[in-house]
Every structure is written in structure tokens, then in C-alpha cells.
Amino acid sequence: MAEIQKEIYHFGAISGIFVTIDGSTEFVVVPEGFEALLNDDKLSGISPHGKRLSNEPILHISLAGDGFSRDFSAGATLRNSDTALRLRFKNRKVVREGKKGELVSEFEDGKGLCIRQHICFYEGINAIEMYTEAENFGPEIVIEALPSFNLSCISPFRYNDDPSKIIVHKLMNNWSGEGKLFSVSAEKLCFEPSWSGLGIRYDRISQTGTMPAKGYLPFIAVEDTESGVCWAAAVEAPCSWIIETVFRNNGISIGGGGGDWLSAHWRKSLKTGETLQSGKAYITAVKGNLDSACAALVQLFDFGAEWNIRETDLPVLYNEYCYTWGYPEQKCLEKLLPAAAELGCKYFVVDAGWYKKDYGKGGDVIGDWYVEEKMFPKGLADFSEKVSAYGMKTGLWYEFEGISDQTDFFSAHSDLLLTYHGKIINHEGRCFLDFRKPETWEYLREKVIDRLLKNNIGYIKVDYNENIGLGVDGEESYGENLRKNMQAVVAFFKSLKNSVPDLVLEICSSGGMRHEPGFLRLADMVSFSDAHENPGGVPVAMNLHRFIPPRKMQVWATIREDCSEQEAYFTLAKAMLGRICFSGNFLKASDSVRAILRESVAFYNTIKPILKKGRTTCINDEEIRSYFRPEGKGWLVREDLDGERKLVYAFSLSLPRAEFSIEVGEYFVEAGFNLPIDCSLQKGRLIFSAKDTPFWGTVIALRRRKDESRRAE
């Protein structure tokens, strides 16, 4: 067997091992304390015949003209290119500043290309950031793949894994069906060696365009149920991305980053002296299950984000969309102001429809952003003044990246629209602004930033309801031009936040089509889904705890005029999974329902600390197979960081009188919202039953038991 060189670095509770064999370096991560369990034959890629094949390198960069390893993978993946296999380690250094550390490993290909792999780690955070930097000292090259990360040899503890005990987890993401867990065993993916060890098995997920969470969230996890270890990764992806799960040489590798030439028509010329940096990837390896790994990633997504001064106490809000459904007349909205203020809402959001949208040709026209006088006859400033009188901030909906082809702007400024193959990109009337052009920024400063400032608007909901597609025209490849445009879009978002003091930014994209780490960190809140009223919103909100910090996850609480008491309890228990966003016309709801609304806010205020800083330890919705006609029961457990308090959310859907038995440990019931009358704690299990109603929900607050004489009420 070839000589194995290992260098181990500790990133808090994670150990990163650089394994070099025959000059090629792979990267393995394990929970701290598992380093001695590594199997050298697995690390070496030893075949069933005892022959060494090769190892999966840490850097899978690919250049135009590269050949690939002879394992039948050419055309299916850009991994294991000539360049990737030629890279050799040069040096490594660690830089520390305060609670942050950074490990930079440098590799060279012998032809002038220098690749640096950056690993950032933070005190108290059980996850790391990775990104790749390429600098060209040689003649001009064309890069066709620059992944952000690659983890090799999963699982690294046994030479032969039982493929039925290795589980690959993905999070599917569709309109009003976000975050649905899809788990499959390595056995069913055929992730096991051939008789000789040759060949490759691969599974790719990707998204092409500007709705990065369309189809899947940019996330992957692999769980070794026998060893009790789970690896998880997510990639920063404002546009096209790819994640590959590959079985090769007796081990699983996961890697990915921005879209490549195969998936997104992306390639980038790098001249002498130029540098290119990938987006970030977020990585963890934990002793525990999938939910433990996801909790670590979510904590990293939320770490270091600047807290808006208006967001420190997680106020509830009101959005009028499910009341007016696109026709927000001021005279109707004013009637709701006293009731919204009484509930403690800090933001009153005017959603789509405040602008002129009817140009006589039908459809919802966006882009000119003229205030519709039929909706606001005295202008937005007058309405904003009335909102302020009730101690709230006015919010306003925009979709400023899009332009309708019926607008005056389209007729006058077609040169500011994105094109593909020389033609304006037009998806049934929806076109897109080119943010690479300064004139676009000038227009939006007037139409967006100046309007917010002049009308005392302190909240903006930015929606995005169409995908650009493969790419756009420009100086380089379609995919690279798209990447540059999205870089400019993100820069405009940052300019927007900097220009309007204490602006609260909500990111929305047909609900959840922009659920990715970059936008999550940029936003103060994200719309969880367009599941405004349907009960399928419960499993959506529960599953998204695996990817979104709940303090940022805005969940609809739509109250209809005919809402029953139990429907109100169900809806509000769902909304407490994140940030409560009231909607609907609750003025005509019964007095008892309006009392429940007030009760919900009072209870919600007591559990906010666990939503702000905590971890979700258990998500169970396995019985709820359909989001459209949900049936079954589900629950979620979240605790604060010191484990002193826990929250148990439980729901029954089309399953009256469902019985629950949830393991929680030595706690007692402190309080509850819609608390079951038969709730009890028995040997560390919380036991209760749902009421005889189609849809039922509860939130139960627990506190650690310190005195054995205390019993659940």
C-alpha cells in the first residue's frame, strides 16, 4: 500500500484531515474524537482485489481541454480532470483573528495555476465555511468548473460499509412544497463497489438560472447510521449551482458549488495575473443524526449576521395580501390598523397591487412603479403617516428585478434588459433588468430607494417570480454572464440596505425559491412559502427548520372571517414555528377567535428567546406524505442553547384524536398554547392527544426539571 500522509486540524468540534497519497491530497472531515477510527484502506482507495486505485482530490477544478480519469465519467461530470489530478500541495497557513480562524492550503499544477482552498471556522460553531480561489500565473486558461468544496471517503471508518446503513439526504423544494426531505440508502443508489472496484456511480442535483431553490435546496447530507455520524453541506448560490454525490474507489464523495460547463453553460477565461473566487460552501460533520447536522449548519448561516435594530425582539407583523388579494385599497387597509397595532404588529406590509398594473391588456404589470391612485388616492406618504400614528412601520412589496413587456419602461429602455442569443429574454411577458449597467441602478434608486425614503417606509418585501434560465449575453459564457449579473443584483440589495436607515428586508421568491445561504444571510426575514392557508404549510415550516434560522422564517397566519377557534389555534401554532405574519380580515372574526390571536402573541413573546438562539433537535413528519391532502401527525422539538428550555410543536392533520408520545427528557410543562388537557410527562416522554377536529396544533413550553418533586401539570 502506498504511504499515507495525514495532517489533522481541529475546527472546534470538527476535525479536518488532509490525506496525501502519491502526491494527491484528499480532504476528510469527522467529528472530533473520531480521528483514530479512520480506515487506511478506505482512505487509499484499495480495490476488492487489494489494488490501489486512486483517491478523490480536494480540488476538482476543470479546464477547457482537460482529459478525465478512465472510469466512464467523461461527459457526466467534470470531476477528476487532468488539472485536478495534477495539483500538488505547496504550503498551508493558519490565520486567527478574534473568534475566527482561517486555514489556507495552496496547491499548484506545475503550469502556472495556483489554487487556494480556504477553510473558515468560528469559536462555538460546529460547522465550517469553504471556498476556492484560483490565481493564474501562466498563460490564459479557461476554467469550466471551480467547485467550492469536496469531502472524500464517506464513511471513512470501515473498509466495507453496509450500503443499507448509509443514507443520502436531500431537501426537495417546490412551489408551496418547500423543504421536503428525500432520503435514500446507498444501496438503492448502487453506491457499492463493482467486483473489481472500477467504475463510478454518481448522483447529481443542480439548478440552472436565478431561482436557486427550484427543485432542490442547495444541500446534501450523508448519514452513517452504524457509526452515528452525519455529514452535511450547503452551497451559496444566488444563481446556478451543482452538488454531486459520487461513489468511486470504495467511498462516497460529496462536492459542488456554482454551476459548471455541463450544468449551466459556465466557463470563465482567466488571463495571466487574474484571480477567481468561488462562492462559499458550508460544511459539518457531527456525532448524531441528520437533524443534528442541520442544526449545526443553520447556526452557521445565522452566525455573524448583523442584527437590524428593529429585529432584536422578533416583532410580529401584518401583511394584507390574503385580505385584498392584490387590490390593497387604502380605505380598506386603514380599518385594520387599530387591530394590527393592538396585536403588537410592528410592520404593516402593503403587498402586490399598490402600483399601476392594468395597462388595458390584462395581466399583472410591473416595472414602471407608478402609484395606483385608485388604491392610494392621497399617495403612499399619507398612508404611511397613518400607519406611523399606530406605532408601526409601513412595508412595501417590490419585484424590481423584473419588467413587464407592457410597461413604458420596456418601450423606452429595451437596452437595459437582459438578452439571450441577441434577443430580449421574455417569458410570457416577463423580462429582466440588466444590473451590470449603471443606468439600471439609477432607475431603481429613483423608483425604489427614493420612494422608501420619501414615504417613510421602513420595510421592503422583495419578491422574485420568474427564472431567467440558462444564462445571458455578455463578454463571456452565458453562465458567467449570469453570475456577474447576479453579483450586481446582490450588490444592489446591499446598497438598498445601506441607503435606507434600519430598513427591514424580506426576501421572497414565489415563496421559497430563493432559499439559499447567501440570501438567507442578507435578509432580515425570508418568506417560508406561498402556502398561505393550506394545512400543508405545517410540514413545510417544520422541514425548513433544517435550512432556515426560525428567527428569520416568516410564516403566514391567515385568519378568515369564518375561522373557527380550532382553525385559529392550528394556524397560529404553525406560524409560531417561525415569525408570525398575520394576514386576512380578522376584523370580522368572532370575539373568541380574536381573543385567541391576542393569546397567541402573548405566548409567542415568551418563546422568542428559543427561536432567536436555539437548535432544532427533532423533526418528525414521516406520516404526512402529501402536502396537498396532508394526513397524519407530526412534531418538532427545539431547545435553547443551554438545554434549559424546550419547545414541542405537535400537529394532527385529518387525524382526529391522534395520540402523541414524544421523548423530551427530564423536563416539566411550563406553559402551552392550546395545551392538551391530558398532557403528562412519563419517564421522559411527553404524552397527550389531539382534539376531535380535522386540523389541530399545539405549542408546549418545557423547562428542565431540577426538583424531582415538581410534576407536570
XYZ file of C-alpha atoms in Angstrom:
713
model
C 0.000 0.000 0.000
C 1.216 3.475 -0.833
C 2.447 5.638 2.023
C -0.283 7.773 3.602
C 0.492 11.209 4.986
C -2.114 12.761 7.283
C -2.335 16.274 8.626
C -5.088 16.854 11.167
C -6.555 20.263 12.006
C -9.211 20.921 14.626
C -12.031 23.329 13.803
C -13.864 23.332 17.095
C -15.817 20.082 17.288
C -14.816 19.126 13.722
C -11.540 17.563 12.640
C -10.301 18.093 9.110
C -7.788 15.569 7.797
C -5.689 16.234 4.706
C -4.718 12.823 3.353
C -1.932 12.770 0.757
C -1.136 9.623 -1.214
C 1.210 9.539 -4.220
C 1.174 13.354 -4.188
C -2.615 13.666 -4.468
C -4.438 15.225 -1.487
C -7.977 14.472 -0.392
C -9.948 16.085 2.420
C -11.818 14.122 5.065
C -13.881 15.586 7.913
C -15.077 13.765 11.016
C -16.399 14.785 14.418
C -13.651 15.480 16.919
C -12.601 12.249 18.623
C -13.185 10.047 15.556
C -9.731 10.567 14.021
C -8.306 7.287 15.352
C -11.140 5.323 13.718
C -10.127 6.192 10.152
C -9.565 3.148 7.950
C -6.392 3.500 5.880
C -7.553 1.070 3.186
C -10.680 3.193 2.698
C -8.591 6.390 2.523
C -6.279 4.791 -0.041
C -8.980 3.619 -2.409
C -7.972 -0.049 -2.206
C -9.998 -2.270 -4.570
C -11.611 -5.595 -3.588
C -8.560 -7.256 -5.202
C -6.199 -5.325 -2.928
C -5.044 -2.975 -5.657
C -4.857 0.768 -5.010
C -6.969 2.724 -7.463
C -6.734 6.412 -6.548
C -8.161 8.935 -4.110
C -10.616 11.772 -4.677
C -8.691 15.085 -4.629
C -9.801 18.048 -2.545
C -9.985 20.306 -5.631
C -11.991 19.298 -8.673
C -11.192 22.275 -10.874
C -11.503 21.564 -14.586
C -10.049 23.493 -17.544
C -11.175 23.504 -21.156
C -9.249 20.803 -22.987
C -8.733 18.600 -19.943
C -8.973 14.842 -20.153
C -10.546 12.833 -17.341
C -9.952 9.681 -15.357
C -10.825 6.491 -17.240
C -13.856 5.411 -15.243
C -16.576 6.129 -17.825
C -17.329 9.503 -16.235
C -16.423 11.831 -19.129
C -19.495 13.757 -20.241
C -21.338 13.064 -16.994
C -19.155 15.039 -14.607
C -16.137 17.344 -14.697
C -14.555 15.717 -11.647
C -11.124 14.078 -11.751
C -9.845 16.174 -14.619
C -6.181 16.279 -15.681
C -5.796 19.547 -13.791
C -7.415 18.257 -10.585
C -5.241 15.135 -10.558
C -2.093 17.164 -11.327
C -2.422 19.618 -8.428
C 0.204 19.199 -5.709
C 0.312 20.652 -2.236
C 2.669 23.624 -1.765
C 2.043 25.179 1.659
C -0.531 25.783 4.357
C -1.049 28.528 6.932
C -3.489 29.366 9.716
C -4.601 32.916 10.491
C -6.611 33.758 13.619
C -8.448 36.960 14.428
C -10.681 37.070 17.467
C -13.205 34.218 17.340
C -12.490 33.487 13.682
C -9.765 31.308 12.234
C -8.853 30.616 8.626
C -6.789 27.785 7.182
C -5.479 28.369 3.669
C -3.989 25.464 1.696
C -2.164 26.239 -1.538
C -1.772 23.844 -4.473
C -0.032 24.198 -7.858
C -0.368 22.343 -11.147
C 3.172 22.975 -12.444
C 1.877 25.116 -15.296
C 1.320 28.405 -13.506
C -2.044 27.723 -11.888
C -2.281 28.265 -8.128
C -5.364 27.054 -6.244
C -6.066 28.049 -2.653
C -8.597 26.209 -0.547
C -9.923 28.394 2.275
C -11.480 26.941 5.415
C -13.002 29.404 7.882
C -14.009 28.330 11.371
C -15.553 30.113 14.324
C -15.414 29.652 18.061
C -18.505 27.843 19.337
C -19.819 26.966 15.864
C -19.850 23.304 14.854
C -19.541 23.961 11.120
C -17.013 25.446 8.703
C -17.024 27.586 5.569
C -15.051 26.561 2.491
C -14.315 28.320 -0.766
C -11.810 28.024 -3.596
C -9.583 30.683 -5.102
C -7.785 30.284 -8.428
C -4.892 32.534 -9.451
C -3.258 32.217 -12.834
C 0.486 32.895 -13.170
C 0.751 31.159 -16.532
C -0.783 31.706 -19.977
C -4.518 32.356 -20.305
C -6.733 29.437 -19.339
C -10.465 28.710 -19.490
C -11.997 27.308 -16.321
C -15.069 25.105 -16.765
C -15.584 24.025 -13.149
C -14.497 25.649 -9.882
C -16.271 23.807 -7.037
C -16.353 25.323 -3.568
C -15.714 22.071 -1.704
C -15.176 18.330 -1.832
C -15.326 15.838 1.044
C -13.912 12.380 0.419
C -14.179 8.863 1.894
C -17.620 8.896 3.425
C -17.881 6.902 5.589
C -14.164 6.593 6.470
C -14.417 4.167 9.411
C -14.798 0.760 7.698
C -13.315 -0.705 4.571
C -16.655 -2.216 3.558
C -19.751 -0.248 4.539
C -23.180 -1.796 4.717
C -24.847 0.283 1.955
C -28.254 -0.136 3.615
C -26.930 1.846 6.597
C -25.528 4.763 4.602
C -28.320 7.258 3.892
C -28.167 10.149 1.424
C -30.498 13.033 2.327
C -31.738 15.770 0.004
C -34.254 18.555 0.555
C -36.701 18.859 -2.313
C -38.115 22.308 -2.937
C -41.176 23.101 -4.996
C -43.748 25.871 -5.038
C -45.781 25.610 -1.820
C -43.953 22.372 -1.083
C -40.600 23.595 0.186
C -38.015 21.610 2.116
C -39.474 18.111 1.747
C -36.992 15.505 2.923
C -35.990 12.831 0.419
C -33.801 10.089 1.868
C -32.401 7.098 0.028
C -29.930 4.410 1.024
C -26.585 3.999 -0.698
C -27.797 0.509 -1.509
C -30.665 1.862 -3.623
C -28.293 4.281 -5.364
C -25.995 1.343 -6.224
C -23.271 3.044 -4.199
C -21.200 -0.070 -3.604
C -18.073 -1.438 -5.307
C -18.106 -3.418 -8.504
C -16.431 -6.850 -8.396
C -13.108 -5.205 -9.327
C -13.641 -1.807 -7.731
C -13.620 0.003 -11.081
C -16.307 2.306 -12.401
C -18.125 5.279 -10.946
C -21.622 5.774 -9.604
C -22.897 9.331 -9.308
C -25.986 11.299 -8.381
C -26.201 14.977 -9.331
C -28.617 17.654 -8.229
C -28.446 21.134 -9.677
C -30.368 24.264 -10.550
C -29.812 26.402 -13.610
C -30.846 30.029 -13.560
C -31.865 32.508 -10.871
C -34.312 30.552 -8.734
C -31.675 28.645 -6.774
C -34.135 26.616 -4.690
C -36.252 25.406 -7.594
C -36.409 21.629 -7.411
C -33.935 21.158 -4.558
C -32.379 23.253 -1.859
C -28.591 23.569 -2.455
C -27.947 20.973 0.248
C -26.738 17.396 0.683
C -26.182 15.129 3.658
C -24.820 11.623 4.117
C -25.579 9.745 7.317
C -23.722 6.678 8.564
C -26.353 5.151 10.836
C -23.994 2.427 12.038
C -21.314 4.843 13.277
C -23.805 7.526 14.296
C -22.136 10.254 12.207
C -23.742 12.622 9.712
C -22.050 14.885 7.154
C -23.952 17.820 5.646
C -23.130 20.586 3.200
C -24.846 23.537 1.548
C -23.588 25.916 -1.118
C -24.065 29.643 -1.541
C -25.981 30.007 -4.764
C -27.741 33.195 -5.892
C -27.861 31.537 -9.318
C -26.859 28.223 -10.939
C -25.283 25.527 -8.739
C -24.438 21.848 -8.697
C -23.886 19.261 -5.965
C -22.550 15.817 -6.809
C -22.639 12.676 -4.705
C -20.176 10.197 -6.151
C -19.223 6.634 -5.259
C -15.751 5.860 -6.529
C -12.874 3.771 -5.215
C -14.988 2.294 -2.401
C -16.041 5.622 -0.864
C -18.601 8.371 -1.241
C -17.520 11.924 -2.034
C -19.765 14.969 -1.939
C -18.811 18.211 -3.603
C -20.078 21.144 -5.544
C -20.524 24.869 -5.878
C -21.522 27.182 -8.697
C -22.840 25.781 -11.950
C -20.260 24.329 -14.330
C -19.967 23.949 -18.099
C -22.085 20.793 -18.145
C -24.895 22.034 -15.927
C -25.030 25.781 -16.560
C -23.019 26.676 -19.656
C -20.492 28.312 -17.307
C -16.875 28.852 -18.245
C -14.520 31.668 -17.347
C -11.372 32.928 -19.058
C -8.575 33.648 -16.602
C -5.763 35.741 -18.008
C -2.260 35.945 -16.603
C -2.343 37.594 -13.174
C -6.118 37.238 -12.748
C -7.881 35.631 -9.781
C -11.286 33.995 -9.489
C -13.068 33.043 -6.285
C -15.896 30.549 -5.897
C -18.936 31.035 -3.700
C -18.920 29.634 -0.181
C -19.867 26.162 0.955
C -20.964 25.353 4.488
C -19.861 22.021 5.942
C -20.365 19.998 9.087
C -19.750 16.514 10.452
C -21.479 15.650 13.691
C -21.907 12.783 16.065
C -25.647 12.449 15.661
C -28.319 12.270 13.004
C -29.496 14.460 10.136
C -31.300 16.921 12.386
C -28.134 17.394 14.464
C -26.129 18.150 11.314
C -28.749 20.564 10.003
C -28.862 22.389 13.334
C -25.102 22.990 13.050
C -25.410 24.378 9.514
C -28.335 26.639 10.409
C -26.341 28.023 13.341
C -23.507 28.893 10.952
C -25.914 30.536 8.465
C -27.061 32.788 11.281
C -23.644 33.394 12.820
C -22.111 36.841 12.398
C -25.161 38.326 10.691
C -25.763 41.920 11.691
C -28.966 42.310 13.683
C -31.245 45.062 12.493
C -32.138 47.274 15.454
C -35.828 46.756 14.647
C -35.448 42.988 14.679
C -33.848 42.284 18.046
C -37.159 41.377 19.717
C -38.604 39.479 16.687
C -41.806 41.533 16.340
C -44.890 40.078 14.696
C -46.218 41.708 11.532
C -49.271 42.056 9.340
C -49.271 41.570 5.559
C -52.524 42.430 3.829
C -52.157 40.119 0.797
C -54.549 37.395 1.966
C -57.149 40.074 2.639
C -57.136 42.123 -0.564
C -55.520 39.555 -2.909
C -53.733 42.192 -4.974
C -56.120 45.148 -4.589
C -54.895 46.990 -1.460
C -57.236 49.963 -1.282
C -56.175 52.407 1.402
C -59.715 52.823 2.734
C -59.864 49.081 3.435
C -56.409 48.872 4.953
C -56.967 51.791 7.323
C -59.732 49.820 9.051
C -57.195 47.154 10.027
C -54.604 49.476 11.540
C -56.028 49.636 15.098
C -56.446 45.854 15.291
C -52.940 45.172 13.926
C -51.427 47.618 16.407
C -53.400 46.042 19.263
C -51.834 42.673 18.403
C -48.381 44.209 18.686
C -47.549 44.250 14.979
C -44.538 46.448 14.232
C -44.763 46.269 10.434
C -47.851 46.740 8.280
C -46.940 45.456 4.827
C -48.686 46.522 1.634
C -48.176 43.654 -0.789
C -48.572 43.438 -4.573
C -51.056 45.775 -6.241
C -50.197 49.236 -4.885
C -48.779 50.229 -8.298
C -50.442 50.749 -11.656
C -50.729 47.263 -13.099
C -53.602 47.421 -15.574
C -52.481 48.742 -18.954
C -55.644 47.591 -20.687
C -54.101 44.358 -21.911
C -54.640 42.183 -18.858
C -52.043 40.645 -16.597
C -50.117 41.971 -13.634
C -47.773 44.635 -14.999
C -44.647 45.502 -13.019
C -41.675 47.757 -13.649
C -42.884 51.338 -14.059
C -43.810 51.537 -10.373
C -46.383 54.332 -10.703
C -48.503 54.543 -7.547
C -52.052 53.480 -8.402
C -54.323 56.399 -7.482
C -57.345 54.102 -7.188
C -55.567 52.298 -4.366
C -53.889 55.290 -2.696
C -55.638 58.496 -3.818
C -53.550 60.643 -1.461
C -50.314 58.795 -2.126
C -48.208 56.420 -0.078
C -46.887 59.141 2.234
C -50.405 59.805 3.545
C -50.979 56.126 4.288
C -47.541 55.742 5.846
C -48.307 58.647 8.162
C -51.444 56.882 9.352
C -49.528 53.661 9.926
C -46.909 55.554 11.944
C -49.643 57.023 14.141
C -50.283 53.487 15.401
C -46.628 52.877 16.201
C -45.977 50.693 13.146
C -43.681 50.919 10.144
C -45.094 50.697 6.639
C -43.840 47.893 4.430
C -43.973 47.818 0.643
C -43.779 44.961 -1.870
C -41.494 45.126 -4.904
C -40.284 42.818 -7.632
C -37.702 45.169 -9.035
C -35.576 42.683 -10.988
C -38.459 42.052 -13.376
C -40.060 44.192 -16.084
C -43.335 43.527 -17.899
C -43.282 43.987 -21.646
C -46.390 46.217 -21.444
C -44.644 48.930 -19.441
C -43.475 52.347 -20.545
C -40.005 51.324 -19.356
C -39.939 48.379 -21.758
C -40.795 50.644 -24.687
C -38.215 53.283 -23.776
C -35.316 51.273 -22.330
C -35.056 47.920 -24.038
C -31.282 48.392 -23.952
C -31.374 47.843 -20.151
C -32.940 44.389 -20.433
C -31.125 41.071 -20.366
C -30.792 39.203 -23.638
C -30.012 35.652 -24.681
C -28.571 34.964 -28.124
C -29.269 38.572 -29.080
C -32.948 38.564 -28.109
C -34.626 40.030 -25.034
C -35.430 37.269 -22.572
C -39.221 37.274 -22.422
C -41.167 34.617 -20.519
C -44.832 35.274 -21.338
C -44.412 38.994 -20.838
C -41.835 38.917 -18.042
C -38.399 40.375 -18.844
C -35.380 41.145 -16.664
C -33.241 44.179 -15.881
C -29.505 44.102 -16.545
C -27.911 45.029 -13.220
C -24.457 45.226 -14.789
C -25.431 48.594 -16.266
C -25.256 51.759 -14.126
C -28.422 53.114 -15.765
C -30.375 50.256 -14.176
C -29.127 51.262 -10.743
C -30.010 54.914 -11.410
C -33.556 53.955 -12.365
C -34.052 51.805 -9.270
C -32.555 54.403 -6.950
C -35.352 56.696 -8.072
C -38.158 54.131 -8.149
C -37.220 52.100 -5.076
C -34.726 53.767 -2.734
C -36.030 57.327 -3.101
C -39.632 56.136 -2.690
C -38.813 54.330 0.541
C -37.057 57.397 1.925
C -39.642 59.964 0.841
C -42.596 57.948 2.131
C -41.121 56.870 5.474
C -41.230 53.192 4.539
C -39.088 51.044 6.806
C -39.783 47.553 5.456
C -39.453 46.110 1.976
C -40.619 42.734 0.715
C -38.638 41.894 -2.409
C -40.260 39.177 -4.469
C -38.946 37.281 -7.497
C -41.407 35.284 -9.573
C -39.632 34.061 -12.699
C -36.388 32.270 -13.545
C -34.079 33.836 -16.141
C -32.894 30.469 -17.394
C -29.585 29.151 -18.739
C -27.772 32.460 -18.975
C -27.456 35.850 -20.610
C -25.418 37.595 -23.276
C -22.148 39.333 -22.467
C -18.415 39.109 -22.909
C -18.034 35.504 -21.753
C -20.113 32.347 -21.466
C -23.839 32.512 -20.818
C -23.355 31.117 -17.314
C -20.532 33.506 -16.386
C -22.517 36.496 -17.624
C -25.442 35.352 -15.496
C -23.152 35.015 -12.475
C -21.872 38.567 -12.978
C -25.407 39.912 -13.270
C -26.391 38.185 -10.019
C -23.300 39.576 -8.314
C -24.576 43.016 -9.302
C -28.085 42.175 -8.049
C -26.709 41.196 -4.639
C -24.635 44.400 -4.614
C -27.805 46.403 -5.242
C -29.542 44.676 -2.323
C -26.651 45.712 -0.087
C -26.799 49.270 -1.423
C -30.523 49.315 -0.703
C -29.970 48.302 2.924
C -27.197 50.851 3.349
C -29.236 53.671 1.808
C -32.351 53.347 3.973
C -31.610 53.549 7.720
C -32.672 50.424 9.658
C -34.541 49.051 6.642
C -36.037 45.608 7.291
C -35.541 43.385 4.246
C -37.731 40.393 3.460
C -36.634 38.067 0.658
C -39.376 36.234 -1.202
C -39.370 34.295 -4.453
C -42.753 32.759 -5.170
C -42.447 31.881 -1.529
C -39.283 29.830 -1.138
C -37.462 29.735 -4.481
C -34.535 31.770 -3.134
C -33.840 29.699 -0.054
C -30.039 29.613 -0.228
C -27.369 30.665 2.294
C -26.396 33.950 0.623
C -29.908 35.376 0.547
C -30.653 33.926 3.993
C -27.742 35.857 5.467
C -28.570 39.030 3.542
C -32.213 39.154 4.631
C -33.787 40.075 7.939
C -36.612 37.686 7.074
C -37.490 35.244 4.312
C -40.951 34.166 3.250
C -41.161 30.470 4.113
C -43.628 29.579 1.339
C -46.699 30.657 -0.573
C -48.655 28.101 1.474
C -50.834 30.949 2.719
C -53.726 28.992 4.164
C -53.486 25.300 3.301
C -52.617 22.821 6.084
C -49.653 21.594 4.020
C -47.874 24.679 5.332
C -47.289 22.782 8.585
C -44.834 20.177 7.212
C -43.276 22.888 5.026
C -42.498 25.101 8.033
C -41.310 22.130 10.091
C -38.973 20.804 7.397
C -37.490 24.231 6.692
C -36.055 24.258 10.218
C -33.347 22.083 8.641
C -32.238 25.011 6.492
C -33.513 28.372 7.760
C -32.941 30.070 11.124
C -36.502 30.258 12.531
C -35.961 33.836 13.701
C -35.857 34.751 10.002
C -38.519 32.357 8.686
C -41.743 34.280 8.153
C -44.808 32.023 8.333
C -48.304 33.065 7.259
C -51.087 33.155 9.871
C -54.114 33.853 7.694
C -57.329 34.386 9.622
C -60.517 34.202 7.560
C -63.820 35.774 8.542
C -65.363 32.356 9.210
C -62.316 30.983 11.051
C -63.231 28.631 13.903
C -61.427 28.560 17.237
C -59.641 25.301 16.447
C -58.624 26.565 12.998
C -57.163 29.635 14.672
C -55.207 27.533 17.161
C -53.909 25.317 14.333
C -52.889 28.249 12.121
C -51.166 30.149 14.896
C -49.301 27.115 16.229
C -47.955 26.682 12.681
C -46.946 30.352 12.480
C -45.031 30.074 15.771
C -42.592 27.743 14.007
C -41.025 30.968 12.731
C -42.029 34.636 12.585
C -45.758 35.229 12.844
C -47.080 37.046 9.782
C -50.765 37.809 10.290
C -52.967 38.204 7.236
C -56.632 38.105 6.261
C -59.555 40.157 7.502
C -59.688 39.255 11.173
C -61.910 42.272 11.927
C -64.948 40.137 11.134
C -63.698 37.101 13.018
C -65.561 36.122 16.178
C -64.656 37.667 19.503
C -63.344 34.290 20.706
C -61.030 33.972 17.683
C -59.711 37.496 18.180
C -59.049 36.607 21.813
C -57.021 33.623 20.582
C -54.971 35.992 18.384
C -54.110 38.071 21.436
C -53.332 34.920 23.418
C -51.033 33.702 20.646
C -48.935 36.885 20.676
C -48.656 36.849 24.460
C -47.451 33.231 24.415
C -45.209 33.835 21.399
C -43.424 36.621 23.265
C -42.398 34.090 25.945
C -40.823 31.643 23.482
C -38.962 34.135 21.271
C -35.601 33.561 23.047
C -35.660 29.902 21.945
C -36.451 30.910 18.376
C -33.687 33.539 18.389
C -30.927 31.357 19.764
C -31.537 27.660 19.911
C -31.352 24.423 17.956
C -33.997 22.198 16.435
C -33.242 18.671 17.621
C -36.077 16.599 16.181
C -38.339 16.930 13.135
C -40.826 14.120 12.600
C -43.372 14.346 9.806
C -42.863 10.892 8.336
C -46.585 10.127 8.454
C -47.517 13.240 6.453
C -46.806 12.039 2.929
C -48.910 14.514 0.949
C -48.706 18.287 1.185
C -51.848 18.725 -0.939
C -54.041 16.398 1.138
C -51.994 16.077 4.308
C -52.983 13.318 6.680
C -51.162 12.123 9.758
C -49.330 13.645 12.687
C -46.025 15.429 13.069
C -43.955 17.136 15.698
C -40.852 19.243 16.149
C -38.640 19.790 19.200
C -36.469 22.869 19.664
C -34.334 23.802 22.654
C -32.286 26.759 23.790
C -28.516 26.501 23.613
C -28.044 25.517 27.257
C -30.883 22.988 27.170
C -32.807 24.664 29.996
C -35.974 25.154 27.938
C -37.609 23.202 25.140
C -40.480 23.772 22.761
C -42.609 20.936 21.435
C -44.765 21.688 18.390
C -47.312 18.991 17.560
C -49.925 18.777 14.809
C -52.565 16.342 13.638
C -53.865 16.677 10.085
C -57.050 14.875 9.088
C -56.396 12.570 12.038
C -58.737 13.476 14.911
C -57.766 12.324 18.397
C -54.243 11.447 17.297
C -52.094 10.224 20.179
C -48.562 11.554 20.768
C -45.648 10.154 22.752
C -42.547 12.329 22.305
C -39.218 11.799 24.019
C -38.113 15.023 25.716
C -36.097 14.034 28.810
C -36.364 15.292 32.374
C -38.479 18.414 31.941
C -41.794 19.727 33.195
C -44.536 21.615 31.385
C -44.095 25.329 31.943
C -46.811 26.705 29.655
C -48.609 25.952 26.447
C -50.620 27.321 23.560
C -53.735 25.194 23.028
C -52.317 22.894 25.704
C -53.925 19.410 25.663
C -55.918 18.675 28.800
C -54.409 15.176 29.073
C -50.792 16.340 28.719
C -48.411 14.452 31.027
C -44.761 13.521 31.354
C -43.959 9.867 31.909
C -40.373 8.613 32.124
C -39.072 11.444 29.988
C -41.841 11.214 27.385
C -44.446 13.876 26.732
C -47.791 12.141 26.234
C -51.021 13.752 25.061
C -53.736 13.511 22.427
C -55.252 15.833 19.855
C -58.812 17.043 19.943
C -61.596 15.642 17.788
C -61.056 18.140 14.993
C -59.685 17.804 11.420
C -56.686 20.084 11.961
C -55.170 20.601 15.373
C -51.940 22.094 16.692
C -50.242 22.945 19.954
C -47.007 24.505 21.204
C -45.787 23.296 24.597
C -43.011 25.023 26.539
C -40.909 22.829 28.829
C -38.300 23.647 31.441
C -35.569 21.355 32.754
C -36.566 19.552 35.928
C -34.295 20.458 38.825
C -36.515 19.342 41.679
C -37.863 15.827 41.325
C -40.849 16.808 43.425
C -42.103 19.052 40.623
C -44.570 17.334 38.349
C -46.220 18.175 35.052
C -49.455 19.976 35.431
